[in-house]
Short mmCIF file of C-alpha atoms and ligand atoms in Angstrom, two decimals:
data_model
loop_
_atom_site.label_atom_id
_atom_site.label_comp_id
_atom_site.label_asym_id
_atom_site.label_seq_id
_atom_site.Cartn_x
_atom_site.Cartn_y
_atom_site.Cartn_z
CA MET A 100 -45.28 16.24 8.95
CA VAL A 101 -46.50 14.35 12.29
CA THR A 102 -45.40 16.09 15.31
CA ALA A 103 -43.63 14.48 18.47
CA LEU A 104 -46.96 14.23 20.31
CA GLU A 105 -49.06 12.88 17.33
CA LEU A 106 -46.49 10.28 17.01
CA ASP A 107 -46.91 9.87 20.95
CA LEU A 108 -50.79 9.78 20.18
CA LEU A 109 -50.52 6.88 17.50
CA GLY A 110 -48.67 4.60 20.13
CA VAL A 111 -51.60 5.20 22.39
CA VAL A 112 -54.30 3.97 19.30
CA GLU A 113 -51.71 1.55 18.51
CA ALA A 114 -51.25 0.18 22.17
CA THR A 115 -47.34 -0.06 21.57
CA ASP A 116 -45.92 0.46 25.37
CA LYS A 117 -43.47 2.78 23.57
CA SER A 118 -46.04 5.70 24.20
CA SER A 119 -46.36 7.95 27.02
CA ALA A 120 -49.96 7.13 28.16
CA VAL A 121 -50.36 3.11 28.33
CA ASP A 122 -49.91 0.87 31.01
CA SER A 123 -46.39 0.05 32.18
CA SER A 124 -45.16 2.40 29.44
CA TRP A 125 -42.32 4.20 28.67
CA ASP A 126 -42.21 7.52 26.54
CA TYR A 127 -39.55 6.70 24.00
CA LEU A 128 -42.22 7.98 21.40
CA VAL A 129 -42.00 11.52 22.66
CA HIS A 130 -38.11 11.50 22.28
CA TYR A 131 -38.42 9.58 18.64
CA GLY A 132 -41.05 12.52 17.47
CA ARG A 133 -37.99 14.78 17.83
CA MET A 134 -35.16 12.62 16.86
CA PHE A 135 -36.70 10.93 13.67
CA LYS A 136 -38.31 13.93 12.38
CA CYS A 137 -35.95 14.68 9.22
CA PHE A 138 -36.31 10.76 8.22
CA GLN A 139 -40.03 10.87 7.99
CA ASP A 140 -40.39 11.31 4.30
CA LYS A 141 -37.25 9.73 3.11
CA PRO A 142 -37.03 6.36 1.86
CA ILE A 143 -34.88 4.61 4.47
CA ASN A 144 -34.87 1.11 5.65
CA PHE A 145 -35.86 0.86 9.38
CA ILE A 146 -35.07 -2.40 11.61
CA GLU A 147 -36.81 -2.74 14.76
CA ILE A 148 -35.53 -6.11 16.51
CA GLY A 149 -38.97 -7.55 18.29
CA THR A 150 -42.10 -7.97 16.32
CA GLY A 151 -44.40 -8.33 19.57
CA ARG A 152 -47.97 -8.17 18.57
CA GLY A 153 -47.35 -5.79 15.85
CA ALA A 154 -48.03 -2.50 17.49
CA SER A 155 -45.22 -0.95 16.84
CA LEU A 156 -44.78 -1.66 13.22
CA ARG A 157 -47.93 -0.03 12.67
CA VAL A 158 -46.73 2.88 14.32
CA TRP A 159 -43.76 3.03 12.25
CA LYS A 160 -45.57 2.56 8.93
CA SER A 161 -47.89 5.25 9.54
CA PHE A 162 -45.02 7.93 10.95
CA PHE A 163 -42.27 7.06 7.97
CA ARG A 164 -43.84 7.60 4.73
CA GLN A 165 -41.49 6.89 2.26
CA ALA A 166 -39.41 4.07 4.44
CA ARG A 167 -39.45 -0.21 4.09
CA ILE A 168 -40.17 -0.89 7.99
CA ILE A 169 -38.38 -4.41 8.83
CA GLY A 170 -39.32 -6.51 11.81
CA ILE A 171 -37.35 -8.95 13.13
CA GLY A 172 -38.89 -11.55 15.35
CA ILE A 173 -38.08 -15.08 16.60
CA ASN A 174 -41.72 -16.19 16.26
CA PRO A 175 -42.52 -17.45 13.06
CA ASN A 176 -46.08 -16.51 13.64
CA ALA A 177 -45.09 -12.57 12.98
CA VAL A 178 -45.26 -13.03 9.50
CA GLN A 179 -48.56 -11.99 9.26
CA PHE A 180 -47.46 -8.80 10.26
CA ALA A 181 -46.04 -8.73 6.68
CA ASP A 182 -47.44 -6.09 4.10
CA ASP A 183 -46.58 -3.74 1.25
CA ARG A 184 -43.98 -1.72 3.18
CA VAL A 185 -43.61 -4.27 6.25
CA THR A 186 -41.08 -7.20 6.14
CA ILE A 187 -40.90 -9.72 8.33
CA GLU A 188 -37.35 -11.56 8.71
CA ILE A 189 -37.43 -14.46 11.04
CA GLY A 190 -34.38 -15.32 13.23
CA SER A 191 -32.49 -14.59 16.40
CA GLN A 192 -30.45 -11.68 16.88
CA ASP A 193 -27.77 -13.31 18.53
CA ASP A 194 -27.29 -14.96 15.23
CA PRO A 195 -24.58 -13.11 13.24
CA GLY A 196 -25.47 -14.65 10.27
CA PHE A 197 -28.95 -13.70 10.09
CA LEU A 198 -27.91 -10.23 11.29
CA ALA A 199 -25.56 -9.92 8.22
CA ARG A 200 -27.95 -11.30 5.78
CA VAL A 201 -30.56 -8.83 7.08
CA CYS A 202 -27.92 -5.58 6.99
CA ALA A 203 -26.69 -6.39 3.74
CA LYS A 204 -30.34 -6.82 2.25
CA TYR A 205 -31.40 -3.65 3.69
CA PRO A 206 -28.49 -1.35 4.90
CA PRO A 207 -30.38 0.65 8.23
CA THR A 208 -30.75 3.82 8.99
CA ILE A 209 -32.37 3.25 12.13
CA VAL A 210 -32.20 0.01 14.31
CA ILE A 211 -34.31 -0.11 17.48
CA ASP A 212 -33.71 -3.30 19.90
CA ASP A 213 -36.62 -4.00 21.52
CA GLY A 214 -36.31 -8.00 21.03
CA SER A 215 -35.22 -10.32 24.16
CA HIS A 216 -33.66 -7.87 26.33
CA ARG A 217 -30.93 -9.82 27.34
CA ALA A 218 -27.96 -7.90 28.37
CA ASN A 219 -25.58 -9.99 26.43
CA HIS A 220 -27.96 -10.01 23.48
CA MET A 221 -28.07 -6.21 23.73
CA ILE A 222 -24.37 -5.82 23.18
CA TYR A 223 -23.76 -8.64 21.00
CA THR A 224 -26.42 -7.16 18.43
CA PHE A 225 -25.26 -3.69 18.62
CA GLU A 226 -21.34 -4.79 17.80
CA ARG A 227 -23.20 -6.76 14.72
CA VAL A 228 -25.24 -4.66 13.31
CA PHE A 229 -23.58 -0.80 14.19
CA PRO A 230 -20.90 -1.30 11.64
CA SER A 231 -23.83 -1.75 8.98
CA LEU A 232 -25.63 1.40 10.05
CA LEU A 233 -25.46 3.81 7.38
CA PRO A 234 -23.69 7.32 8.11
CA GLY A 235 -25.75 9.82 9.59
CA GLY A 236 -28.05 6.79 11.34
CA ILE A 237 -29.25 6.17 14.92
CA TYR A 238 -29.15 3.08 16.71
CA ILE A 239 -31.48 2.51 19.93
CA ILE A 240 -31.57 0.15 22.49
CA GLU A 241 -34.54 0.24 24.83
CA ASP A 242 -35.83 -1.17 28.04
CA LEU A 243 -32.26 -0.99 29.94
CA ALA A 244 -34.34 -0.04 33.07
CA LEU A 245 -34.91 -4.01 33.17
CA HIS A 246 -31.82 -4.73 34.28
CA PHE A 247 -31.91 -2.82 37.48
CA GLY A 248 -33.81 -3.22 40.82
CA GLU A 249 -35.70 -6.70 42.25
CA HIS A 250 -36.65 -8.12 39.04
CA ALA A 251 -33.27 -7.51 37.40
CA ASN A 252 -32.50 -11.33 37.25
CA ASP A 253 -35.96 -12.10 35.35
CA TRP A 254 -34.28 -10.09 32.51
CA LYS A 255 -30.40 -11.17 32.60
CA ASP A 256 -28.33 -14.03 33.50
CA GLU A 257 -27.07 -14.07 37.28
CA ASN A 258 -23.92 -12.63 36.06
CA ASP A 259 -24.17 -10.22 33.52
CA ALA A 260 -23.75 -6.74 34.22
CA PRO A 261 -26.58 -4.15 33.34
CA ALA A 262 -26.35 -3.68 29.58
CA ALA A 263 -26.20 0.02 30.44
CA ASP A 264 -22.93 -0.38 32.13
CA HIS A 265 -21.33 -1.67 28.42
CA PHE A 266 -23.24 1.71 26.86
CA LEU A 267 -22.10 3.79 29.70
CA GLY A 268 -18.46 2.53 28.97
CA ILE A 269 -18.64 3.22 25.38
CA ALA A 270 -19.82 7.08 26.02
CA ARG A 271 -17.17 7.36 28.55
CA SER A 272 -14.38 6.28 26.30
CA LEU A 273 -15.96 8.91 23.88
CA LEU A 274 -15.78 11.81 26.66
CA ALA A 275 -12.34 10.62 28.00
CA ARG A 276 -10.63 10.73 24.24
CA ALA A 277 -10.27 13.07 21.35
CA PHE A 278 -8.75 10.44 18.98
CA PRO A 279 -8.44 6.65 19.62
CA THR A 280 -5.28 5.49 20.63
CA PRO A 281 -3.04 2.60 19.69
CA ALA A 282 -4.49 0.68 22.44
CA ASP A 283 -8.03 1.05 20.87
CA TRP A 284 -8.40 -1.61 18.30
CA GLY A 285 -11.18 -3.65 17.08
CA THR A 286 -14.98 -2.65 17.82
CA SER A 287 -13.67 -0.15 20.62
CA ARG A 288 -11.65 1.97 17.69
CA TYR A 289 -14.36 1.41 15.25
CA ASN A 290 -16.86 3.18 18.11
CA LEU A 291 -14.77 5.95 18.64
CA GLU A 292 -14.15 6.39 15.33
CA HIS A 293 -17.70 6.43 13.94
CA ILE A 294 -20.03 7.58 16.76
CA ASP A 295 -21.10 10.79 16.67
CA ARG A 296 -22.89 11.31 19.85
CA ILE A 297 -25.11 9.50 22.24
CA ASP A 298 -28.69 10.43 23.69
CA ILE A 299 -29.49 8.92 27.27
CA ILE A 300 -33.26 8.96 27.40
CA ARG A 301 -35.43 7.25 30.11
CA SER A 302 -34.46 3.52 29.91
CA ALA A 303 -32.86 3.69 26.59
CA VAL A 304 -29.75 4.86 24.91
CA ALA A 305 -29.60 6.27 21.45
CA ILE A 306 -26.30 6.12 19.11
CA TYR A 307 -25.66 8.31 16.47
CA LYS A 308 -23.57 7.37 13.38
CA LYS A 309 -21.23 10.16 12.08
CA PRO A 310 -22.83 11.69 9.02
CA PRO A 311 -21.33 11.48 5.84
CA PRO A 312 -18.97 13.73 5.02
CA PRO A 313 -20.17 17.26 4.57
CA ASP A 314 -19.67 19.39 1.11
CA LEU A 315 -17.28 21.57 2.22
CA SER A 316 -17.22 24.05 -0.74
CA ALA A 317 -20.18 26.26 0.05
CA ALA A 318 -18.71 26.67 3.72
CA LEU A 319 -15.23 27.70 2.62
CA ASP A 320 -17.01 30.35 -0.01
CA PHE A 321 -18.68 31.97 3.19
CA ILE A 322 -15.17 31.83 5.37
CA GLU A 323 -13.53 33.74 2.06
CA ASP A 324 -16.54 36.45 2.28
CA TYR A 325 -15.86 36.69 5.97
CA LEU A 326 -12.13 37.30 5.82
CA ARG A 327 -12.85 39.86 2.95
CA GLY A 328 -11.43 43.01 4.32
CA ARG A 329 -9.44 41.48 7.26
CA ALA A 330 -5.92 41.99 7.64
CA PRO A 331 -4.13 38.78 5.58
CA ASP A 332 -3.24 36.33 8.32
CA ALA A 333 -1.02 33.03 7.31
CA ALA A 334 -1.85 31.18 10.36
CA VAL A 335 -5.91 31.49 9.66
CA HIS A 336 -5.06 29.92 6.00
CA GLU A 337 -2.76 27.20 7.73
CA ARG A 338 -5.53 25.86 9.88
CA LEU A 339 -8.29 26.23 7.07
CA ALA A 340 -5.71 23.73 5.11
CA GLU A 341 -5.84 21.66 8.44
CA PHE A 342 -9.78 21.56 8.73
CA ILE A 343 -10.31 20.73 4.90
CA LEU A 344 -7.92 17.71 5.06
CA ARG A 345 -9.39 16.44 8.01
CA HIS A 346 -12.92 16.84 6.66
CA SER A 347 -11.81 14.65 3.54
CA GLY A 348 -12.11 17.90 1.45
CA SER A 349 -10.47 18.98 -1.95
CA PRO A 350 -6.58 18.48 -1.78
CA ASP A 351 -6.25 21.46 -4.18
CA ARG A 352 -8.28 23.56 -2.11
CA ALA A 353 -5.97 22.41 1.15
CA ALA A 354 -2.67 23.24 -0.78
CA ALA A 355 -3.75 26.52 -2.23
CA GLU A 356 -4.64 27.49 1.48
CA LEU A 357 -0.99 26.46 2.51
CA GLN A 358 0.36 28.59 -0.65
CA ARG A 359 -1.63 31.83 0.59
CA ALA A 360 0.06 31.20 4.04
CA MET A 361 3.50 30.86 2.46
CA GLN A 362 2.68 34.27 0.06
CA ILE A 363 1.77 36.19 3.51
CA GLY A 364 4.29 34.63 5.98
CA GLY A 365 6.81 33.51 3.57
CA GLN A 366 7.90 29.77 2.90
CA SER A 367 9.13 27.63 5.86
CA PRO A 368 10.11 23.90 5.59
CA ARG A 369 7.14 23.43 7.92
CA LEU A 370 4.96 24.56 5.43
CA MET A 371 6.41 23.20 2.38
CA ARG A 372 6.56 19.88 3.86
CA ALA A 373 2.60 20.00 4.67
CA CYS A 374 2.08 21.01 0.85
CA ALA A 375 4.16 18.14 0.03
CA ASP A 376 2.09 16.07 2.14
CA VAL A 377 -1.34 17.18 0.67
CA PHE A 378 -0.16 16.94 -2.91
CA ALA A 379 1.64 13.43 -2.01
CA GLN A 380 -1.80 11.83 -0.44
CA SER A 381 -3.45 12.42 -3.10
CA ASN A 382 -0.37 10.63 -5.58
CA ARG A 383 0.30 13.92 -7.00
CA LEU A 384 4.18 12.81 -6.49
CA GLU A 385 5.64 15.08 -8.97
CA ASP A 386 3.51 18.58 -7.97
CA ALA A 387 4.94 17.40 -4.54
CA LEU A 388 8.70 17.12 -5.68
CA ALA A 389 7.90 20.48 -7.03
CA VAL A 390 7.34 22.08 -3.81
CA LEU A 391 10.33 19.80 -1.71
CA VAL A 392 12.89 20.10 -4.13
CA PRO A 393 13.38 23.72 -4.27
CA GLY A 394 12.36 24.19 -0.29
CA ALA A 395 15.02 21.49 0.68
CA ALA A 396 17.59 23.66 -1.32
CA LEU A 397 16.46 26.92 0.03
CA PHE A 398 16.52 25.72 3.40
CA ARG A 399 19.24 23.34 3.29
CA ASP A 400 16.90 21.30 4.97
CA ALA A 401 17.79 17.54 5.20
CA GLU A 402 14.55 16.22 6.19
CA LEU A 403 13.01 18.02 3.25
CA TRP A 404 15.70 16.16 0.93
CA PHE A 405 15.08 12.65 2.65
CA TYR A 406 10.88 13.22 2.05
CA ALA A 407 12.15 13.80 -1.56
CA GLY A 408 14.14 10.74 -1.85
CA GLN A 409 11.22 8.67 -0.57
CA LEU A 410 9.03 10.01 -3.22
CA ASN A 411 11.48 9.43 -5.89
CA VAL A 412 11.74 6.15 -4.95
CA ASN A 413 7.70 5.80 -5.14
CA LEU A 414 8.54 7.05 -8.31
CA ARG A 415 11.28 4.66 -9.22
CA ASP A 416 13.59 7.63 -10.19
CA HIS A 417 16.71 5.92 -8.52
CA PRO A 418 19.32 8.28 -9.90
CA ALA A 419 17.13 11.45 -8.48
CA ALA A 420 16.86 9.42 -5.01
CA ALA A 421 20.42 8.66 -4.63
CA ASP A 422 20.74 12.70 -5.27
CA ALA A 423 18.21 13.39 -2.57
CA PHE A 424 19.05 11.13 0.00
CA ALA A 425 22.99 12.12 -0.39
CA LYS A 426 22.05 15.58 0.28
CA ALA A 427 20.22 14.67 3.38
CA VAL A 428 23.12 12.91 4.24
CA GLU A 429 25.67 15.59 3.54
CA LEU A 430 23.38 17.90 6.00
CA ASN A 431 23.36 15.69 8.48
CA PRO A 432 25.83 12.86 8.16
CA SER A 433 25.25 11.49 11.59
CA HIS A 434 21.54 10.16 10.86
CA PRO A 435 21.30 6.43 10.43
CA THR A 436 18.35 6.50 8.56
CA PHE A 437 19.47 8.87 5.72
CA ALA A 438 22.65 6.66 5.25
CA TYR A 439 20.34 3.48 5.23
CA HIS A 440 18.39 4.60 2.56
CA LEU A 441 21.22 6.33 0.52
CA SER A 442 22.97 3.09 0.45
CA LEU A 443 19.69 1.13 -0.62
CA ALA A 444 19.41 3.79 -3.43
CA LEU A 445 22.91 3.70 -4.37
CA GLU A 446 22.94 -0.32 -4.54
CA GLN A 447 19.67 0.17 -6.85
CA LEU A 448 21.86 2.00 -9.51
CA GLY A 449 24.72 -0.89 -9.06
CA LYS A 450 27.37 1.40 -6.99
CA LEU A 451 28.21 -1.21 -4.58
CA PRO A 452 31.46 0.18 -3.00
CA GLU A 453 29.13 3.71 -2.65
CA ALA A 454 26.33 1.92 -1.13
CA LEU A 455 28.77 0.18 1.14
CA SER A 456 30.38 2.94 2.45
CA ALA A 457 27.30 4.75 3.32
CA ALA A 458 25.92 1.98 5.02
CA GLN A 459 29.18 1.48 6.96
CA ARG A 460 28.87 5.52 7.58
CA GLY A 461 25.31 4.98 8.63
CA LEU A 462 26.31 1.88 11.10
CA ASP A 463 29.00 3.81 12.79
CA ALA A 464 26.49 6.40 13.75
CA ALA A 465 23.93 3.61 14.70
CA MET A 466 26.02 1.97 17.12
CA GLY A 467 23.92 1.09 19.98
CA SER A 468 20.24 2.25 18.64
CA GLN A 469 17.60 0.52 17.13
CA HIS A 470 19.13 1.16 13.81
CA GLU A 471 22.27 -0.89 14.02
CA GLY A 472 20.68 -4.48 13.35
CA PRO A 473 19.32 -3.14 9.76
CA LEU A 474 22.45 -1.34 8.84
CA ARG A 475 24.95 -4.12 9.83
CA GLN A 476 22.61 -6.86 7.97
CA LEU A 477 22.83 -4.32 5.14
CA VAL A 478 26.68 -3.83 5.30
CA GLY A 479 26.69 -7.69 5.27
CA ARG A 480 24.91 -8.30 2.45
CA LEU A 481 26.27 -5.80 0.52
CA ARG A 482 29.50 -7.12 1.17
CA ASP A 483 28.59 -10.76 0.47
CA ILE A 484 27.82 -9.31 -3.23
CA ILE A 485 30.96 -7.74 -3.70
CA THR A 486 32.94 -10.77 -2.31
CA VAL A 487 30.86 -13.03 -4.55
CA GLN A 488 31.25 -10.41 -7.94
CA ASP A 489 34.94 -10.21 -6.80
CA LYS A 490 35.56 -13.77 -7.22
CA LEU A 491 33.55 -14.17 -10.38
CA MET A 492 35.52 -11.30 -11.64
CA VAL A 493 32.22 -9.57 -13.04
CA PRO A 494 33.19 -6.59 -15.07
CA PRO A 495 32.08 -3.56 -13.63
CA GLU A 496 29.55 -2.85 -16.19
CA GLN A 497 27.74 -6.09 -15.28
CA ARG A 498 27.87 -6.00 -11.43
CA ALA A 499 24.38 -4.43 -10.66
CA ASP A 500 22.65 -8.04 -12.46
CA ILE A 501 24.11 -9.56 -9.67
CA SER A 502 22.30 -9.68 -6.59
CA VAL A 503 21.86 -11.96 -3.12
CA PRO A 504 18.60 -12.24 -1.69
CA ARG A 505 17.86 -9.82 1.08
C1 SAM B 766 -41.31 -6.50 23.82
S1 SAM B 766 -41.56 -7.27 22.62
C2 SAM B 766 -41.63 -6.54 21.18
C3 SAM B 766 -42.74 -5.44 21.15
C4 SAM B 766 -42.88 -4.42 19.94
N1 SAM B 766 -41.71 -4.04 19.38
C5 SAM B 766 -43.98 -3.45 19.90
O1 SAM B 766 -43.62 -2.33 20.56
O2 SAM B 766 -45.15 -3.54 19.64
C6 SAM B 766 -40.26 -8.18 22.36
C7 SAM B 766 -40.48 -9.21 21.29
O3 SAM B 766 -38.95 -9.96 20.74
C8 SAM B 766 -39.03 -11.05 20.23
N2 SAM B 766 -37.76 -12.06 21.04
C9 SAM B 766 -36.98 -12.40 21.81
N3 SAM B 766 -35.53 -12.68 21.83
C10 SAM B 766 -35.80 -12.65 20.45
C11 SAM B 766 -34.45 -12.99 19.99
N4 SAM B 766 -33.88 -13.66 20.33
N5 SAM B 766 -34.10 -12.36 18.29
C12 SAM B 766 -35.15 -11.59 18.06
N6 SAM B 766 -36.42 -11.49 18.68
C13 SAM B 766 -36.72 -12.08 19.78
C14 SAM B 766 -39.83 -11.36 21.31
O4 SAM B 766 -40.55 -12.49 20.38
C15 SAM B 766 -41.11 -10.53 21.17
O5 SAM B 766 -41.92 -10.85 20.02
#
């Protein structure tokens, strides 16, 4: 295993300015020794943008014993640095097609941007390449200090802000929000969802991508042991279920934790709904209904009946859906959404007068609210169908076959 100091010395020998003891150098390699240690013997793709005279490529090849090193260079002469484990790709870091091709061919675990050092290139390349970085990977932008001080304009266009401002902005948004809000979309949302953490080192920033989802089973076994002998606590099992779901763990295990919470603390509409949610998320709609329907009946809970109705619609069981929506309406007659869905379910069954009267009751309750428009439309449409059927004198048993477009 090469230590951080040894990596720094490799840099001295190969004369890269990433080492702490070469003229006008930075001390990146001291940090990289620590940051890259876990990848030293892994068969990863390591991309460096900016080949220079090949010095850093030699360092990476010596340090990473199993990796493929991909050097991106704009100068065609850089192909001279290619060998058995070093691949050279000629192109520019501001060419999206080129970057996409390289990343598709060599999905990277580590990327270092030591290319043009132009502020807008650094930001553009990060936005294009970071989505291709594999989970648990690291994206580093070097030489950010060049955009400060008296020589700043040699490295950036007059009106470019230092690229550091952009990456500090990303760090700020991570610090400011626990989870993305609807205002975060596109790249900003992607970054908030996928960045694990950010290291700031002298003149460079390292952005870590979230690792792949963990295997929870061993940790949950540990917690089960930890809880042994303690007084049973329903809230602990509810929190464990939430944790399992947030970490994409097994829905069965989450449901088991919720059922345990109900055994300890008793059933409640909230827990029954959570349990049904878990089953519904893994498309086990019958299992979800097996929890919901008894819960809705036991607690006379309109929301649970409504949820049961929606699951029955998804299962195309329209009689059961109509029955569940009707129970929701019975418990809460002034809820326009319940009435709307009851009306649709009755229409599916061909019970048009009943559907119309449910929609009309919903409309009466919805006056002045956002639900008024859709209910008014539904009432109008049902009236039209009934009028057409009456004019045609369609026998009641065939009326379900005639419909007016929605
Ligand atoms: C500082 S040198 C790289 C030094 C090298 N990484 C090392 O440590 O030994 C910067 C390199 O980026 C290359 N470069 C400049 N503009 C580029 C661009 N738009 N796309 C890709 N590479 C670029 C330059 O040709 C030069 O080889």
